Short mmCIF file of C-alpha atoms in Angstrom, two decimals:
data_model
loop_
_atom_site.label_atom_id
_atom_site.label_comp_id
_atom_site.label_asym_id
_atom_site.label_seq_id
_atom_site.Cartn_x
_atom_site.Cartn_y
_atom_site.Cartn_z
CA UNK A 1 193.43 209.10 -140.80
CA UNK A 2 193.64 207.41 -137.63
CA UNK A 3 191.01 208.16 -135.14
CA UNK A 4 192.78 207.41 -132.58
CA UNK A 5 194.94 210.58 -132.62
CA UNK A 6 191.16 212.97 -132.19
CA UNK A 7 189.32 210.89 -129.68
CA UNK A 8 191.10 211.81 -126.95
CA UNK A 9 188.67 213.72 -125.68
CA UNK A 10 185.82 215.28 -126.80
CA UNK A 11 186.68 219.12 -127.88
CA UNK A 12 189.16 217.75 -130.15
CA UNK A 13 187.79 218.27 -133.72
CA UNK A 14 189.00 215.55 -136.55
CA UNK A 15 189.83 216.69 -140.06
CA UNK A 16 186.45 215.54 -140.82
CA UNK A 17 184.90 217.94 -138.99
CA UNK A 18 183.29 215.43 -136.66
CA UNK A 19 183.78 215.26 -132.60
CA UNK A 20 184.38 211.57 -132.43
CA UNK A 21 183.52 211.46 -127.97
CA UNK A 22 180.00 212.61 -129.31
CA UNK A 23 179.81 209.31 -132.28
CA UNK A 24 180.64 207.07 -129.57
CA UNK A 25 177.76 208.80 -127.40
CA UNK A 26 175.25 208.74 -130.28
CA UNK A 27 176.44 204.67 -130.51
CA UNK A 28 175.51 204.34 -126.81
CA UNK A 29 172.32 205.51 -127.70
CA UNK A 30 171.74 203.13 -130.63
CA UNK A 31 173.15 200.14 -128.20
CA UNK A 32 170.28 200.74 -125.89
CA UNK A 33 167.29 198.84 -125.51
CA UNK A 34 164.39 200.38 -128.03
CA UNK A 35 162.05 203.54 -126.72
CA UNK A 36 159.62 204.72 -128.24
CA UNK A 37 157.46 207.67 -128.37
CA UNK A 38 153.41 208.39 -130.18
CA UNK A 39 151.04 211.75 -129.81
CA UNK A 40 147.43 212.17 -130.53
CA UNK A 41 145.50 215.73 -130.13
CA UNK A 42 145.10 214.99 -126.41
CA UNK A 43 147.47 212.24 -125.49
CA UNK A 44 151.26 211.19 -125.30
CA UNK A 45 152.46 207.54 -124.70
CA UNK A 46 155.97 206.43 -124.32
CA UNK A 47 156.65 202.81 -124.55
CA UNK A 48 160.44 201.13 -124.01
CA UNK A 49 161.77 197.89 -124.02
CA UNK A 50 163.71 196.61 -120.59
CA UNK A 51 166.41 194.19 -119.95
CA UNK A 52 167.47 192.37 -117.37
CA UNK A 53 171.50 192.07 -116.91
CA UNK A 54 170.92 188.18 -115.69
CA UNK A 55 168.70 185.99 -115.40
CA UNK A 56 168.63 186.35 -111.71
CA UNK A 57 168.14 190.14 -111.73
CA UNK A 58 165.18 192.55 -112.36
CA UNK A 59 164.98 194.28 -115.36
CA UNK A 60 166.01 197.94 -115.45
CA UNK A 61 163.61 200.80 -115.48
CA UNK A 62 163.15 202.64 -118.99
CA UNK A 63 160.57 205.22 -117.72
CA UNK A 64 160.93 207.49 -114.89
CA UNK A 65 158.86 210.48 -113.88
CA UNK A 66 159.75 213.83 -113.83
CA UNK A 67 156.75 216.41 -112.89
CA UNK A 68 152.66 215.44 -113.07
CA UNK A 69 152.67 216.62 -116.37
CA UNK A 70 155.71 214.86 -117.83
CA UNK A 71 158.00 211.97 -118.30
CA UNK A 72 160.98 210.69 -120.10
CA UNK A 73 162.11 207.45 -121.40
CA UNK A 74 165.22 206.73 -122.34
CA UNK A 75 167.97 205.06 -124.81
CA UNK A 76 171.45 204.60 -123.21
CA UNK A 77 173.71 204.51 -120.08
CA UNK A 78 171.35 203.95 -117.16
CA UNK A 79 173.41 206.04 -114.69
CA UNK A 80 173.59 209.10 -117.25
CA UNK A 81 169.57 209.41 -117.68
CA UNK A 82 169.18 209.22 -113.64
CA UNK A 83 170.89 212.39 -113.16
CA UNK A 84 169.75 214.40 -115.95
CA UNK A 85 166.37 212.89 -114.27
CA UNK A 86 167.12 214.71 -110.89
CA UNK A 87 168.56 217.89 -113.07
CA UNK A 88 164.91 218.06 -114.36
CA UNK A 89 162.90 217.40 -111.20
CA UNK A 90 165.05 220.15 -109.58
CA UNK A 91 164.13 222.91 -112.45
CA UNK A 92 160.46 221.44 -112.04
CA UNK A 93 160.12 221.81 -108.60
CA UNK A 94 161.63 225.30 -108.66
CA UNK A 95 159.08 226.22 -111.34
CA UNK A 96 156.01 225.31 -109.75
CA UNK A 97 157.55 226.92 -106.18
CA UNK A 98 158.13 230.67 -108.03
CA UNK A 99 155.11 230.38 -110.66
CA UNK A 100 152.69 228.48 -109.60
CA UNK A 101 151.97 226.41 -112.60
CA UNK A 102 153.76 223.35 -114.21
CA UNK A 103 156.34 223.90 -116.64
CA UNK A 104 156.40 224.14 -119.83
CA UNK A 105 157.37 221.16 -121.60
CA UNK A 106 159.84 222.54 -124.52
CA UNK A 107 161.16 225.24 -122.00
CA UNK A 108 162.48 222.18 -119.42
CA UNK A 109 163.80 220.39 -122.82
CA UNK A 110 165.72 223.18 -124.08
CA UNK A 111 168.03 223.49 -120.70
CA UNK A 112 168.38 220.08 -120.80
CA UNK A 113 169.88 220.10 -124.50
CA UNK A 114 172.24 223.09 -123.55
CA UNK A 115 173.39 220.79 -120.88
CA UNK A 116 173.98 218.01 -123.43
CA UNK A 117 175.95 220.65 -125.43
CA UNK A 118 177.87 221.86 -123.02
CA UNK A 119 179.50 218.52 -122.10
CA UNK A 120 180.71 218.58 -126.12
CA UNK A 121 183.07 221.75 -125.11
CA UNK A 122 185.24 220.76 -122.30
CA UNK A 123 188.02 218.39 -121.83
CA UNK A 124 187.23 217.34 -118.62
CA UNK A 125 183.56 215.75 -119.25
CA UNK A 126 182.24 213.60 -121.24
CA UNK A 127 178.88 214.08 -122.96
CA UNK A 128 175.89 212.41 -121.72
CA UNK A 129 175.63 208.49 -123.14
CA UNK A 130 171.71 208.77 -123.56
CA UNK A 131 169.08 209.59 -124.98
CA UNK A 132 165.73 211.22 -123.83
CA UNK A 133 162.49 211.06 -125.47
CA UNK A 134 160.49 213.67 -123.27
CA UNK A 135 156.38 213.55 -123.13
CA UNK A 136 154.37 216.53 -121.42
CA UNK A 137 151.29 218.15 -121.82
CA UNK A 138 151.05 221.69 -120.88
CA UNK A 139 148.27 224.59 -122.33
CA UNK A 140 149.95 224.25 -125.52
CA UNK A 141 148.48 220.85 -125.68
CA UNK A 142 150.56 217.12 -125.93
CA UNK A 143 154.38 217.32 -126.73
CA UNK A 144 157.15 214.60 -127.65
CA UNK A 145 161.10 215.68 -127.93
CA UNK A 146 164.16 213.51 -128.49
CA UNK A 147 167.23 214.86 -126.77
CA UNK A 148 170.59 213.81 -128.58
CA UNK A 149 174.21 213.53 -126.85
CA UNK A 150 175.58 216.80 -129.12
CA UNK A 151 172.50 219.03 -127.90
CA UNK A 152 170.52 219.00 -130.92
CA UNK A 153 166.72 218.34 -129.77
CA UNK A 154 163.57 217.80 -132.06
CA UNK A 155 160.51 217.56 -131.25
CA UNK A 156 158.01 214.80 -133.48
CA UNK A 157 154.70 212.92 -133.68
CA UNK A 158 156.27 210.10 -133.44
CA UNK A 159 159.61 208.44 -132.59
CA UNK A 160 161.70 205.41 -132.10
CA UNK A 161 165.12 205.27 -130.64
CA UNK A 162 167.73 202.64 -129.10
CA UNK A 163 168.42 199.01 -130.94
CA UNK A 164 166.32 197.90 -133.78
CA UNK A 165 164.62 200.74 -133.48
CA UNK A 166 164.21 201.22 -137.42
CA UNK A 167 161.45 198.32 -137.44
CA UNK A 168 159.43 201.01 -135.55
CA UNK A 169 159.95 203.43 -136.75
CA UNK A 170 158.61 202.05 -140.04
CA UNK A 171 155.59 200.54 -138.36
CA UNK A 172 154.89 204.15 -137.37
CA UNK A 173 155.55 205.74 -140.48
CA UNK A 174 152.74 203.34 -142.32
CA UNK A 175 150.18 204.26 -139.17
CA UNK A 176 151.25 207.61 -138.49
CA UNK A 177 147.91 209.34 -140.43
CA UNK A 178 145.88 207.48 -137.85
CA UNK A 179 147.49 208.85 -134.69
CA UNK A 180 146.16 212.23 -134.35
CA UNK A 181 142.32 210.76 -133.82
CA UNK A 182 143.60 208.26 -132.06
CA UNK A 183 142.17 206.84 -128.18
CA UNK A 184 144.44 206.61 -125.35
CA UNK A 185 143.62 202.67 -125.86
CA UNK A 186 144.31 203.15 -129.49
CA UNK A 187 147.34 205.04 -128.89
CA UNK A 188 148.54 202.36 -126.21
CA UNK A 189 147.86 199.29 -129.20
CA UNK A 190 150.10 201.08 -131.54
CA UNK A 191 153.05 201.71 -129.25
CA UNK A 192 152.70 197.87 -128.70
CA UNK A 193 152.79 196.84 -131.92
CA UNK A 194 156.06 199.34 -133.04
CA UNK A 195 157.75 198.13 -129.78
CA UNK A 196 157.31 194.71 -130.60
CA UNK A 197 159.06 195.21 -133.58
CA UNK A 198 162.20 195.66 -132.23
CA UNK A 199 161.76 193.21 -129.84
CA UNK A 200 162.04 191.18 -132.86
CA UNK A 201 161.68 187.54 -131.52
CA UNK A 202 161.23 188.65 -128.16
CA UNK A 203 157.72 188.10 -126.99
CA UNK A 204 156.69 191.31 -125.15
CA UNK A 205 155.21 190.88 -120.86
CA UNK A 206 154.42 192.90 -118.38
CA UNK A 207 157.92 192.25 -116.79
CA UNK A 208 160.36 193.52 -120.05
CA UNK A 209 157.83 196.34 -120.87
CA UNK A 210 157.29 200.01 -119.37
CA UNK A 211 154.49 201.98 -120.09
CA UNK A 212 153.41 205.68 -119.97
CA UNK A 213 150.74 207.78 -120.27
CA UNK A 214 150.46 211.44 -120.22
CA UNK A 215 147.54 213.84 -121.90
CA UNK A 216 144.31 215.86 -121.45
CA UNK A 217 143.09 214.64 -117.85
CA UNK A 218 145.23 212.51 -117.92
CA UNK A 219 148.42 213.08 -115.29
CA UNK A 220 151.62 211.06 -116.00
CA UNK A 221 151.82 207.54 -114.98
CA UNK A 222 153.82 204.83 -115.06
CA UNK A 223 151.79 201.89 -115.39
CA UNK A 224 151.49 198.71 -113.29
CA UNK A 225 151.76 195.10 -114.65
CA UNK A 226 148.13 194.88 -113.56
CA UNK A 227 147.42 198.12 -115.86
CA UNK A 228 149.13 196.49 -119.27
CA UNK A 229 147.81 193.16 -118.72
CA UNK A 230 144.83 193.72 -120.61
CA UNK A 231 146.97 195.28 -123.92
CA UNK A 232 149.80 192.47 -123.53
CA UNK A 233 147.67 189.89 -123.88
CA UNK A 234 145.34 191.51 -127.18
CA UNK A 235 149.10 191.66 -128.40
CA UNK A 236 150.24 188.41 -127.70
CA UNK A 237 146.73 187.33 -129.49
CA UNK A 238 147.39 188.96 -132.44
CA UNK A 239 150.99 187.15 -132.71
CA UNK A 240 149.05 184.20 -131.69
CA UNK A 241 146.36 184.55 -134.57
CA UNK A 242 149.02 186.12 -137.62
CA UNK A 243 151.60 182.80 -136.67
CA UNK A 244 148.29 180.92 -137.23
CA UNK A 245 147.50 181.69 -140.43
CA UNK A 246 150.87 181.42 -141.79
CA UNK A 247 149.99 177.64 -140.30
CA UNK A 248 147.59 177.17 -142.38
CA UNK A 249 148.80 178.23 -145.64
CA UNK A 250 151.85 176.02 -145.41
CA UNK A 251 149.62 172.85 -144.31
CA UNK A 252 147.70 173.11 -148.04
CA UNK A 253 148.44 170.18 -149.57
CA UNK A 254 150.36 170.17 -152.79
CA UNK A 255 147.58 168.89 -155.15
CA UNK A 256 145.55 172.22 -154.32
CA UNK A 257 147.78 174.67 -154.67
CA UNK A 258 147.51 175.35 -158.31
CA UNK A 259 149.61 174.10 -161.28
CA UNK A 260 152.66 176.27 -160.41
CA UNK A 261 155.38 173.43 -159.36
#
């Protein structure tokens, strides 16, 4: 079968059964720089890796804003996840004008996957190259969703999404039983630890990370390099003290370690 002849655009359907313009979204996603998303009873933090296109630019922003209660951060085309950004400040704005009250975080996430989905239906759009992982907190209590380019949203304790996200994914997956008791400091040292993961050799600063925070009392906030200072560094010294001992345990010399040869 050659693709070619189905990718054409995106509400042509392959013998496969698969919409091909909707892979190639979902592989935008994966090409992204790692996201990442934890809950506790009271808390939400998101957590993303950010690049910087040269060496003589900034690094782009991976967290943005959307109401006092919630936030997104995001996996993807740039451009894509500023106007679904906008899309969603509109609808929260509008809520708060004709109710009062804040929205509710898996209402605002449900329009925003039928507006996913409806870019998978017509020839003259493409879908969205991104993907969101949404934090609120609302009187139902913390919530975290993942948005996908077909429409399809879930929402989850705990998530990872963008490059080499698998490696934290697993971190999270070993810790996960620990999360709902968890501290907003605790919470923050875990999202760390997975993001550094799929840093992978990348040492993590206050310039290539963004931070967020979002829970009971707790408004959402993007946080300042000042802010993560304190949790960088703890990181940094726990790199600092694991690449130590690995030191030492090559530096034993051969005549104590045993008769194995």
């Amino acid at each position: 079968m050659n693709r070619s002849n189905y990718d054409g655009d995106v509400a042509t359907w392959s013998p496969e059964g698969k919409l091909f313009q909707v892979e190639y979204a979902r592989e935008a996603v994966k090409q992204g720089s790692a996201a990442l998303g934890l809950t506790s009873k009271t808390h939400v933090v998101l957590a993303a890796l950010k690049r910087s296109h040269h060496e003589l630019s900034s690094h782009t922003e991976k967290v943005f804003e959307i109401d006092s209660n919630m936030g997104i951060a995001i996996a993807g085309l740039t451009s894509d996840a500023r106007a679904l950004a906008t899309y969603m400040r509109v609808e929260c704005l509008n809520h708060r004008f004709n109710h009062g009250h804040p929205m509710i975080t898996g209402r605002l996430v449900g329009q925003v996957a039928t507006k996913h989905q409806q870019r998978t239906m017509s020839v003259s759009s493409r879908p969205y190259g991104v993907g969101l992982l949404v934090a609120g907190f609302d009187r139902n209590g913390p919530h975290l969703y993942e948005t996908d380019p077909s429409g399809l949203y879930t929402e989850y304790h705990a998530i990872a999404i963008g490059s080499r996200s698998q490696s934290a994914r697993t971190y999270m997956e070993r810790h996960l039983d620990s999360f709902p008791e968890a501290s907003m400091e605790e919470l923050i040292h875990h999202a760390l630890r997975a993001l550094q993961g799929s840093a992978n050799e990348t040492t993590l600063t206050v310039e290539n990370v963004s931070l967020a925070v979002v829970g009971k009392g707790v408004d959402f906030k993007v946080w300042s390099k000042s802010e993560m200072e304190p949790y960088i560094a703890t990181l940094v010294a726990e790199r600092g003290a694991a690449q130590g001992e690995e030191v030492i345990v090559e530096d034993i010399p051969l005549d104590e370690q045993g008769d194995e040869q």
